């Protein structure tokens, strides 16, 4: 019995191989340690000037102790490789979710083209394929309850898939050290029933479409990870706080002073390095292609509302 959650067939398969290798190791460890002890005792020196027989080799024995242990090794190699490949190649009918990893947040985009924050909802009993990419440094998607894990690199898509047994919640970690807030780069996989999943998706989509702009902006501020670098209470994190910046004139290290308005915020999102606020580093990622027009407006309205 496994003391940890096995949330899919794949998790059980991985654990089976793992246990096979463990028991194999324990068995041969015992055989070798026992053998060494036995021979040490059996062939200890008993008389002075005792002659030992001069044996150079024993072909039959050598074949036996080479071939027999090789068989489980070959089994391990094939079984392991086969299982590894299983996690990489998703069934054609899998539900596809795009994953963007960035310092220090996850973004999950559903087939309807929308994304709703640090919780990935998926239906139980249906294969889910993750198409993952990083927007900055190397991250690693690690979902221990499903025994899947893969590096996420910039400029290349990595795929993983899983098929969740039943409704429940599972923790996602970033498993590649990626900077200051690496250990807070957490997300959840929420497994719903098929109906719950469809309802959740519809409800979220509707909420996002009908929400007043400042409220949508507030949601995006968290969902898009702006909160990892920008506070709303005046404290400085990696970036300047949003509090009270609307309408102010800001100084830049690479441009003439300008007033914070809709156009400035739009530019900050799409080309963050065009004007870098004096006293800050140009580390803000570009959100080019990641925000709809309505979402850009919503973020601007939200910043405007933070007096
Ligand atoms: C990795 C950290 C990081 C993330 C994530 C981030 N920013 Fe920034 N942002 C910065 C830094 C640092 C600056 C200041 C340097 C500059 O102007 O490029 C900045 C500048 C800005 C400015 C100009 C602020 C000013 O006072 O002039 C705005 C507006 C802004 N960001 C909005 C956002 C929004 C909205 C998001 C989320 C969609 C976001 N940022 C995500 C780091 C970040
Ligand atoms: Cu990370």
CSV table of N, CA, C and O in Angstrom, one decimal, residues 125-240:
chain,number,residue,atom,x,y,z
A,125,UNK,N,-11.8,11.7,-15.2
A,125,UNK,CA,-12.0,10.6,-16.2
A,125,UNK,C,-11.8,11.0,-17.6
A,125,UNK,O,-12.3,10.3,-18.5
A,126,UNK,N,-11.3,12.2,-17.9
A,126,UNK,CA,-11.0,12.6,-19.3
A,126,UNK,C,-9.5,12.9,-19.4
A,126,UNK,O,-9.0,13.6,-18.5
A,127,UNK,N,-8.8,12.5,-20.4
A,127,UNK,CA,-7.4,12.9,-20.5
A,127,UNK,C,-7.3,14.4,-20.7
A,127,UNK,O,-8.0,15.0,-21.5
A,128,UNK,N,-6.3,15.0,-20.0
A,128,UNK,CA,-6.0,16.4,-20.1
A,128,UNK,C,-4.6,16.6,-20.5
A,128,UNK,O,-3.7,16.0,-19.9
A,129,UNK,N,-4.4,17.3,-21.6
A,129,UNK,CA,-3.1,17.5,-22.1
A,129,UNK,C,-2.6,18.9,-21.8
A,129,UNK,O,-3.4,19.9,-22.0
A,130,UNK,N,-1.4,19.1,-21.3
A,130,UNK,CA,-0.9,20.4,-20.9
A,130,UNK,C,0.2,20.7,-21.9
A,130,UNK,O,1.1,20.0,-22.2
A,131,UNK,N,0.0,21.9,-22.6
A,131,UNK,CA,1.0,22.4,-23.5
A,131,UNK,C,1.7,23.6,-22.8
A,131,UNK,O,1.0,24.6,-22.6
A,132,UNK,N,2.9,23.4,-22.4
A,132,UNK,CA,3.5,24.3,-21.5
A,132,UNK,C,4.7,25.1,-22.0
A,132,UNK,O,5.5,24.6,-22.8
A,133,UNK,N,4.8,26.4,-21.6
A,133,UNK,CA,5.9,27.2,-22.1
A,133,UNK,C,6.2,28.2,-21.0
A,133,UNK,O,5.4,28.6,-20.2
A,134,UNK,N,7.5,28.6,-20.9
A,134,UNK,CA,7.9,29.6,-19.9
A,134,UNK,C,8.0,31.0,-20.6
A,134,UNK,O,8.4,31.1,-21.8
A,135,UNK,N,7.7,32.0,-19.9
A,135,UNK,CA,7.8,33.4,-20.4
A,135,UNK,C,9.1,34.0,-20.0
A,135,UNK,O,9.5,35.0,-20.5
A,136,UNK,N,9.8,33.4,-19.1
A,136,UNK,CA,11.1,34.0,-18.7
A,136,UNK,C,12.2,32.9,-18.5
A,136,UNK,O,12.8,32.5,-19.4
A,137,UNK,N,12.4,32.5,-17.2
A,137,UNK,CA,13.4,31.5,-16.9
A,137,UNK,C,12.9,30.1,-16.9
A,137,UNK,O,11.7,29.9,-17.2
A,138,UNK,N,13.7,29.1,-16.6
A,138,UNK,CA,13.2,27.7,-16.6
A,138,UNK,C,12.4,27.5,-15.3
A,138,UNK,O,12.8,27.8,-14.2
A,139,UNK,N,11.2,26.9,-15.5
A,139,UNK,CA,10.4,26.5,-14.4
A,139,UNK,C,10.2,25.0,-14.5
A,139,UNK,O,10.7,24.4,-15.5
A,140,UNK,N,9.4,24.4,-13.6
A,140,UNK,CA,9.1,23.0,-13.8
A,140,UNK,C,7.8,22.7,-13.2
A,140,UNK,O,7.5,23.0,-12.0
A,141,UNK,N,6.9,22.1,-14.0
A,141,UNK,CA,5.6,21.7,-13.5
A,141,UNK,C,5.6,20.4,-12.8
A,141,UNK,O,5.9,19.4,-13.4
A,142,UNK,N,5.2,20.4,-11.5
A,142,UNK,CA,5.3,19.2,-10.7
A,142,UNK,C,4.0,19.0,-10.1
A,142,UNK,O,3.5,19.8,-9.3
A,143,UNK,N,3.3,17.8,-10.4
A,143,UNK,CA,2.0,17.5,-9.8
A,143,UNK,C,2.2,16.1,-9.2
A,143,UNK,O,1.9,15.1,-9.8
A,144,UNK,N,2.7,16.1,-7.9
A,144,UNK,CA,3.1,14.8,-7.3
A,144,UNK,C,1.9,13.8,-7.3
A,144,UNK,O,2.2,12.6,-7.5
A,145,UNK,N,0.7,14.2,-7.0
A,145,UNK,CA,-0.4,13.2,-6.9
A,145,UNK,C,-0.6,12.4,-8.2
A,145,UNK,O,-1.2,11.4,-8.1
A,146,UNK,N,-0.2,13.0,-9.3
A,146,UNK,CA,-0.3,12.3,-10.6
A,146,UNK,C,1.0,11.7,-11.1
A,146,UNK,O,1.1,11.2,-12.1
A,147,UNK,N,2.1,12.0,-10.3
A,147,UNK,CA,3.4,11.5,-10.6
A,147,UNK,C,3.9,12.1,-12.0
A,147,UNK,O,4.5,11.4,-12.8
A,148,UNK,N,3.5,13.3,-12.3
A,148,UNK,CA,4.0,13.9,-13.5
A,148,UNK,C,4.8,15.2,-13.2
A,148,UNK,O,4.5,15.9,-12.2
A,149,UNK,N,5.8,15.4,-14.0
A,149,UNK,CA,6.8,16.5,-13.7
A,149,UNK,C,7.6,16.7,-15.0
A,149,UNK,O,8.0,15.8,-15.6
A,150,UNK,N,7.7,18.0,-15.4
A,150,UNK,CA,8.5,18.3,-16.6
A,150,UNK,C,9.0,19.7,-16.5
A,150,UNK,O,8.3,20.6,-16.0
A,151,UNK,N,10.2,19.9,-17.0
A,151,UNK,CA,10.8,21.3,-17.1
A,151,UNK,C,10.0,22.1,-18.1
A,151,UNK,O,9.5,21.5,-19.1
A,152,UNK,N,9.8,23.4,-17.8
A,152,UNK,CA,9.2,24.3,-18.7
A,152,UNK,C,10.2,25.3,-19.1
A,152,UNK,O,10.7,26.0,-18.2
A,153,UNK,N,10.5,25.4,-20.4
A,153,UNK,CA,11.6,26.3,-20.8
A,153,UNK,C,11.0,27.3,-21.7
A,153,UNK,O,10.0,27.2,-22.3
A,154,UNK,N,11.8,28.4,-21.9
A,154,UNK,CA,11.3,29.5,-22.9
A,154,UNK,C,11.5,29.0,-24.3
A,154,UNK,O,12.4,28.1,-24.5
A,155,UNK,N,10.7,29.5,-25.2
A,155,UNK,CA,10.9,29.2,-26.6
A,155,UNK,C,10.6,27.8,-27.1
A,155,UNK,O,11.0,27.4,-28.2
A,156,UNK,N,10.1,26.9,-26.3
A,156,UNK,CA,9.8,25.6,-26.7
A,156,UNK,C,8.6,25.0,-25.9
A,156,UNK,O,8.6,25.2,-24.6
A,157,UNK,N,7.7,24.3,-26.5
A,157,UNK,CA,6.5,23.8,-25.8
A,157,UNK,C,6.9,22.4,-25.2
A,157,UNK,O,7.5,21.6,-25.9
A,158,UNK,N,6.5,22.1,-24.0
A,158,UNK,CA,6.7,20.8,-23.4
A,158,UNK,C,5.3,20.3,-23.1
A,158,UNK,O,4.4,21.0,-22.7
A,159,UNK,N,5.1,19.0,-23.4
A,159,UNK,CA,3.8,18.4,-23.1
A,159,UNK,C,3.8,17.4,-22.0
A,159,UNK,O,4.8,16.6,-21.9
A,160,UNK,N,2.7,17.3,-21.3
A,160,UNK,CA,2.4,16.3,-20.3
A,160,UNK,C,0.9,16.0,-20.4
A,160,UNK,O,0.2,16.9,-20.9
A,161,UNK,N,0.5,14.9,-20.0
A,161,UNK,CA,-0.9,14.7,-19.8
A,161,UNK,C,-1.2,13.8,-18.6
A,161,UNK,O,-0.4,13.1,-18.1
A,162,UNK,N,-2.5,13.9,-18.2
A,162,UNK,CA,-2.9,13.0,-17.1
A,162,UNK,C,-4.4,12.7,-17.2
A,162,UNK,O,-5.1,13.4,-18.0
A,163,UNK,N,-4.9,11.7,-16.5
A,163,UNK,CA,-6.3,11.4,-16.5
A,163,UNK,C,-6.7,11.2,-15.1
A,163,UNK,O,-6.3,10.2,-14.5
A,164,UNK,N,-7.4,12.2,-14.5
A,164,UNK,CA,-7.7,12.1,-13.1
A,164,UNK,C,-8.8,11.1,-12.8
A,164,UNK,O,-9.8,11.0,-13.5
A,165,UNK,N,-8.6,10.3,-11.7
A,165,UNK,CA,-9.6,9.3,-11.3
A,165,UNK,C,-10.9,9.9,-10.9
A,165,UNK,O,-12.0,9.5,-11.4
A,166,UNK,N,-10.9,10.8,-10.0
A,166,UNK,CA,-12.1,11.3,-9.4
A,166,UNK,C,-12.0,12.7,-8.9
A,166,UNK,O,-10.8,13.2,-8.7
A,167,UNK,N,-13.1,13.4,-8.6
A,167,UNK,CA,-13.0,14.8,-8.1
A,167,UNK,C,-12.2,14.9,-6.9
A,167,UNK,O,-12.1,14.0,-6.0
A,168,UNK,N,-11.5,16.0,-6.8
A,168,UNK,CA,-10.6,16.3,-5.6
A,168,UNK,C,-9.7,17.4,-5.9
A,168,UNK,O,-9.7,18.0,-7.0
A,169,UNK,N,-8.8,17.7,-5.0
A,169,UNK,CA,-7.8,18.9,-5.2
A,169,UNK,C,-6.4,18.4,-5.1
A,169,UNK,O,-6.1,17.6,-4.2
A,170,UNK,N,-5.5,18.9,-5.9
A,170,UNK,CA,-4.2,18.5,-5.9
A,170,UNK,C,-3.2,19.7,-6.1
A,170,UNK,O,-3.5,20.6,-6.8
A,171,UNK,N,-2.1,19.6,-5.4
A,171,UNK,CA,-1.2,20.7,-5.3
A,171,UNK,C,-0.2,20.7,-6.5
A,171,UNK,O,0.3,19.6,-6.8
A,172,UNK,N,0.0,21.8,-7.1
A,172,UNK,CA,1.1,22.0,-8.1
A,172,UNK,C,2.2,22.8,-7.5
A,172,UNK,O,2.0,23.8,-6.8
A,173,UNK,N,3.5,22.3,-7.8
A,173,UNK,CA,4.6,23.0,-7.4
A,173,UNK,C,5.5,23.4,-8.6
A,173,UNK,O,5.4,22.8,-9.6
A,174,UNK,N,6.3,24.5,-8.4
A,174,UNK,CA,7.4,24.7,-9.4
A,174,UNK,C,8.6,24.0,-8.8
A,174,UNK,O,8.9,24.2,-7.7
A,175,UNK,N,9.2,23.1,-9.6
A,175,UNK,CA,10.3,22.3,-9.1
A,175,UNK,C,11.6,22.6,-9.7
A,175,UNK,O,12.5,21.8,-9.8
A,176,UNK,N,11.7,23.9,-10.2
A,176,UNK,CA,13.0,24.3,-10.7
A,176,UNK,C,13.2,25.7,-10.1
A,176,UNK,O,12.4,26.6,-10.4
A,177,UNK,N,14.3,25.9,-9.3
A,177,UNK,CA,14.5,27.1,-8.7
A,177,UNK,C,14.5,28.3,-9.6
A,177,UNK,O,15.3,28.3,-10.6
A,178,UNK,N,13.7,29.3,-9.4
A,178,UNK,CA,13.5,30.3,-10.5
A,178,UNK,C,13.5,31.7,-9.9
A,178,UNK,O,13.1,32.6,-10.5
A,179,UNK,N,14.1,31.9,-8.7
A,179,UNK,CA,14.2,33.2,-8.2
A,179,UNK,C,13.5,33.4,-6.8
A,179,UNK,O,13.1,32.4,-6.2
A,180,UNK,N,13.4,34.7,-6.4
A,180,UNK,CA,13.0,35.0,-5.1
A,180,UNK,C,11.7,34.3,-4.6
A,180,UNK,O,11.7,33.8,-3.5
A,181,UNK,N,10.7,34.3,-5.4
A,181,UNK,CA,9.4,33.8,-4.9
A,181,UNK,C,9.1,32.4,-5.5
A,181,UNK,O,8.0,31.9,-5.6
A,182,UNK,N,10.2,31.6,-5.8
A,182,UNK,CA,10.1,30.3,-6.3
A,182,UNK,C,9.2,29.4,-5.4
A,182,UNK,O,8.3,28.7,-5.9
A,183,UNK,N,9.4,29.5,-4.1
A,183,UNK,CA,8.6,28.6,-3.2
A,183,UNK,C,7.2,29.0,-3.1
A,183,UNK,O,6.3,28.2,-2.6
A,184,UNK,N,6.8,30.2,-3.6
A,184,UNK,CA,5.4,30.6,-3.6
A,184,UNK,C,4.8,30.4,-4.9
A,184,UNK,O,3.6,30.8,-5.2
A,185,UNK,N,5.5,29.8,-5.9
A,185,UNK,CA,5.0,29.6,-7.2
A,185,UNK,C,4.1,28.3,-7.2
A,185,UNK,O,4.4,27.3,-7.7
A,186,UNK,N,2.9,28.5,-6.6
A,186,UNK,CA,2.0,27.3,-6.3
A,186,UNK,C,0.8,27.5,-7.1
A,186,UNK,O,0.4,28.6,-7.5
A,187,UNK,N,0.1,26.3,-7.4
A,187,UNK,CA,-1.2,26.4,-8.0
A,187,UNK,C,-1.9,25.1,-7.6
A,187,UNK,O,-1.4,24.2,-6.9
A,188,UNK,N,-3.2,25.0,-7.9
A,188,UNK,CA,-4.0,23.9,-7.6
A,188,UNK,C,-4.6,23.3,-8.8
A,188,UNK,O,-5.0,24.0,-9.7
A,189,UNK,N,-4.7,22.0,-8.8
A,189,UNK,CA,-5.5,21.3,-9.9
A,189,UNK,C,-6.8,20.9,-9.2
A,189,UNK,O,-6.7,20.1,-8.2
A,190,UNK,N,-7.9,21.4,-9.6
A,190,UNK,CA,-9.2,21.0,-9.0
A,190,UNK,C,-9.9,20.1,-10.0
A,190,UNK,O,-10.2,20.5,-11.2
A,191,UNK,N,-10.1,18.8,-9.6
A,191,UNK,CA,-10.8,17.9,-10.5
A,191,UNK,C,-12.3,17.9,-10.2
A,191,UNK,O,-12.7,17.7,-9.0
A,192,UNK,N,-13.1,18.2,-11.2
A,192,UNK,CA,-14.5,18.3,-11.1
A,192,UNK,C,-15.1,17.1,-11.8
A,192,UNK,O,-14.4,16.4,-12.6
A,193,UNK,N,-16.4,16.9,-11.6
A,193,UNK,CA,-17.1,16.0,-12.5
A,193,UNK,C,-17.3,16.7,-13.8
A,193,UNK,O,-17.1,18.0,-13.9
A,194,UNK,N,-17.6,16.0,-14.9
A,194,UNK,CA,-17.7,16.6,-16.2
A,194,UNK,C,-18.7,17.8,-16.2
A,194,UNK,O,-18.4,18.9,-16.7
A,195,UNK,N,-19.9,17.6,-15.5
A,195,UNK,CA,-20.9,18.7,-15.5
A,195,UNK,C,-20.4,19.9,-14.7
A,195,UNK,O,-20.5,21.0,-15.1
A,196,UNK,N,-19.8,19.6,-13.5
A,196,UNK,CA,-19.2,20.7,-12.7
A,196,UNK,C,-18.2,21.5,-13.5
A,196,UNK,O,-18.2,22.7,-13.4
A,197,UNK,N,-17.4,20.8,-14.3
A,197,UNK,CA,-16.3,21.5,-15.0
A,197,UNK,C,-17.0,22.4,-16.1
A,197,UNK,O,-16.6,23.6,-16.2
A,198,UNK,N,-17.9,21.9,-16.8
A,198,UNK,CA,-18.6,22.7,-17.8
A,198,UNK,C,-19.3,23.9,-17.2
A,198,UNK,O,-19.2,25.0,-17.8
A,199,UNK,N,-19.9,23.7,-16.1
A,199,UNK,CA,-20.6,24.8,-15.4
A,199,UNK,C,-19.6,25.8,-14.9
A,199,UNK,O,-19.8,27.0,-15.1
A,200,UNK,N,-18.5,25.4,-14.3
A,200,UNK,CA,-17.5,26.3,-13.8
A,200,UNK,C,-16.9,27.2,-15.0
A,200,UNK,O,-16.8,28.4,-14.8
A,201,UNK,N,-16.7,26.5,-16.1
A,201,UNK,CA,-16.1,27.2,-17.3
A,201,UNK,C,-17.1,28.3,-17.8
A,201,UNK,O,-16.7,29.4,-18.0
A,202,UNK,N,-18.3,27.9,-17.9
A,202,UNK,CA,-19.3,28.8,-18.4
A,202,UNK,C,-19.5,30.0,-17.4
A,202,UNK,O,-19.5,31.2,-17.8
A,203,UNK,N,-19.6,29.7,-16.2
A,203,UNK,CA,-19.8,30.7,-15.1
A,203,UNK,C,-18.6,31.7,-15.1
A,203,UNK,O,-18.8,32.9,-15.1
A,204,UNK,N,-17.4,31.2,-15.2
A,204,UNK,CA,-16.2,32.0,-15.1
A,204,UNK,C,-16.2,32.9,-16.4
A,204,UNK,O,-15.8,34.1,-16.3
A,205,UNK,N,-16.5,32.3,-17.5
A,205,UNK,CA,-16.4,33.1,-18.8
A,205,UNK,C,-17.4,34.2,-18.7
A,205,UNK,O,-17.2,35.4,-19.1
A,206,UNK,N,-18.6,33.9,-18.2
A,206,UNK,CA,-19.7,34.9,-18.1
A,206,UNK,C,-19.3,36.0,-17.2
A,206,UNK,O,-19.4,37.2,-17.5
A,207,UNK,N,-18.8,35.6,-16.0
A,207,UNK,CA,-18.4,36.6,-15.0
A,207,UNK,C,-17.4,37.6,-15.6
A,207,UNK,O,-17.5,38.8,-15.4
A,208,UNK,N,-16.4,37.0,-16.3
A,208,UNK,CA,-15.3,37.9,-16.9
A,208,UNK,C,-15.9,38.8,-17.9
A,208,UNK,O,-15.4,39.9,-18.0
A,209,UNK,N,-16.8,38.4,-18.7
A,209,UNK,CA,-17.4,39.2,-19.8
A,209,UNK,C,-18.3,40.3,-19.2
A,209,UNK,O,-18.3,41.4,-19.7
A,210,UNK,N,-19.0,40.0,-18.1
A,210,UNK,CA,-19.9,41.0,-17.7
A,210,UNK,C,-19.5,41.8,-16.5
A,210,UNK,O,-20.2,42.8,-16.1
A,211,UNK,N,-18.3,41.5,-16.0
A,211,UNK,CA,-17.8,42.2,-14.8
A,211,UNK,C,-17.5,43.7,-15.1
A,211,UNK,O,-17.0,44.0,-16.2
A,212,UNK,N,-17.8,44.6,-14.2
A,212,UNK,CA,-17.4,46.0,-14.4
A,212,UNK,C,-15.9,46.0,-14.5
A,212,UNK,O,-15.2,45.2,-13.9
A,213,UNK,N,-15.4,47.0,-15.3
A,213,UNK,CA,-14.0,47.0,-15.6
A,213,UNK,C,-13.0,47.0,-14.4
A,213,UNK,O,-12.1,46.2,-14.3
A,214,UNK,N,-13.3,47.9,-13.4
A,214,UNK,CA,-12.4,47.9,-12.3
A,214,UNK,C,-12.3,46.6,-11.5
A,214,UNK,O,-11.3,46.2,-11.0
A,215,UNK,N,-13.5,45.9,-11.5
A,215,UNK,CA,-13.5,44.6,-10.8
A,215,UNK,C,-12.8,43.5,-11.6
A,215,UNK,O,-12.0,42.7,-11.0
A,216,UNK,N,-13.0,43.6,-12.9
A,216,UNK,CA,-12.2,42.6,-13.7
A,216,UNK,C,-10.7,42.9,-13.6
A,216,UNK,O,-9.9,42.0,-13.5
A,217,UNK,N,-10.4,44.2,-13.5
A,217,UNK,CA,-9.0,44.6,-13.3
A,217,UNK,C,-8.4,44.1,-12.0
A,217,UNK,O,-7.3,43.6,-12.0
A,218,UNK,N,-9.2,44.1,-11.0
A,218,UNK,CA,-8.8,43.6,-9.7
A,218,UNK,C,-8.5,42.1,-9.8
A,218,UNK,O,-7.5,41.6,-9.2
A,219,UNK,N,-9.4,41.4,-10.5
A,219,UNK,CA,-9.2,40.0,-10.6
A,219,UNK,C,-7.9,39.6,-11.5
A,219,UNK,O,-7.1,38.8,-11.1
A,220,UNK,N,-7.7,40.4,-12.5
A,220,UNK,CA,-6.6,40.2,-13.4
A,220,UNK,C,-5.3,40.5,-12.7
A,220,UNK,O,-4.3,39.9,-12.9
A,221,UNK,N,-5.4,41.5,-11.8
A,221,UNK,CA,-4.2,41.9,-11.0
A,221,UNK,C,-3.6,40.7,-10.3
A,221,UNK,O,-2.4,40.5,-10.2
A,222,UNK,N,-4.5,39.8,-9.8
A,222,UNK,CA,-4.1,38.6,-9.1
A,222,UNK,C,-3.8,37.5,-10.1
A,222,UNK,O,-2.8,36.8,-10.1
A,223,UNK,N,-4.8,37.3,-11.0
A,223,UNK,CA,-4.7,36.1,-11.9
A,223,UNK,C,-3.5,36.2,-12.8
A,223,UNK,O,-2.9,35.2,-13.2
A,224,UNK,N,-3.1,37.4,-13.3
A,224,UNK,CA,-2.0,37.6,-14.2
A,224,UNK,C,-0.7,37.7,-13.4
A,224,UNK,O,0.4,38.0,-14.0
A,225,UNK,N,-0.8,37.7,-12.1
A,225,UNK,CA,0.5,37.7,-11.3
A,225,UNK,C,1.1,39.1,-11.1
A,225,UNK,O,2.2,39.2,-10.7
A,226,UNK,N,0.3,40.2,-11.4
A,226,UNK,CA,0.9,41.5,-11.2
A,226,UNK,C,1.2,41.7,-9.8
A,226,UNK,O,2.1,42.5,-9.4
A,227,UNK,N,0.4,41.1,-8.9
A,227,UNK,CA,0.6,41.2,-7.5
A,227,UNK,C,1.9,40.7,-6.9
A,227,UNK,O,2.3,41.0,-5.8
A,228,UNK,N,2.6,39.9,-7.7
A,228,UNK,CA,3.9,39.4,-7.3
A,228,UNK,C,4.9,40.6,-7.3
A,228,UNK,O,5.9,40.5,-6.6
A,229,UNK,N,4.7,41.6,-8.1
A,229,UNK,CA,5.7,42.7,-8.2
A,229,UNK,C,5.1,44.1,-7.9
A,229,UNK,O,5.9,45.0,-7.6
A,230,UNK,N,3.8,44.2,-7.9
A,230,UNK,CA,3.2,45.5,-7.6
A,230,UNK,C,2.2,45.4,-6.4
A,230,UNK,O,1.3,44.6,-6.4
A,231,UNK,N,2.4,46.3,-5.4
A,231,UNK,CA,1.4,46.3,-4.3
A,231,UNK,C,0.3,47.3,-4.6
A,231,UNK,O,0.4,48.1,-5.6
A,232,UNK,N,-0.7,47.3,-3.8
A,232,UNK,CA,-1.8,48.3,-4.0
A,232,UNK,C,-1.9,49.2,-2.7
A,232,UNK,O,-2.8,50.0,-2.6
A,233,UNK,N,-0.9,49.0,-1.8
A,233,UNK,CA,-1.0,49.8,-0.6
A,233,UNK,C,0.2,50.7,-0.4
A,233,UNK,O,0.4,51.2,0.7
A,234,UNK,N,0.9,51.0,-1.5
A,234,UNK,CA,2.1,51.9,-1.4
A,234,UNK,C,3.4,51.3,-1.1
A,234,UNK,O,4.4,51.9,-1.2
A,235,UNK,N,3.4,50.0,-0.7
A,235,UNK,CA,4.8,49.4,-0.5
A,235,UNK,C,5.4,49.0,-1.8
A,235,UNK,O,4.8,48.6,-2.7
A,236,UNK,N,6.8,49.2,-1.8
A,236,UNK,CA,7.6,48.9,-2.9
A,236,UNK,C,7.9,47.4,-2.9
A,236,UNK,O,8.4,46.9,-1.9
A,237,UNK,N,7.6,46.6,-4.0
A,237,UNK,CA,8.1,45.2,-4.1
A,237,UNK,C,9.2,45.3,-5.1
A,237,UNK,O,10.2,46.0,-5.0
A,238,UNK,N,9.1,44.4,-6.2
A,238,UNK,CA,10.0,44.5,-7.3
A,238,UNK,C,9.7,45.7,-8.1
A,238,UNK,O,10.6,46.4,-8.7
A,239,UNK,N,8.4,46.0,-8.2
A,239,UNK,CA,8.0,47.2,-9.0
A,239,UNK,C,7.3,48.2,-8.1
A,239,UNK,O,7.1,48.0,-7.0
A,240,UNK,N,7.0,49.4,-8.7
A,240,UNK,CA,6.3,50.4,-7.9
A,240,UNK,C,4.9,50.0,-7.5
A,240,UNK,O,4.3,49.2,-8.2
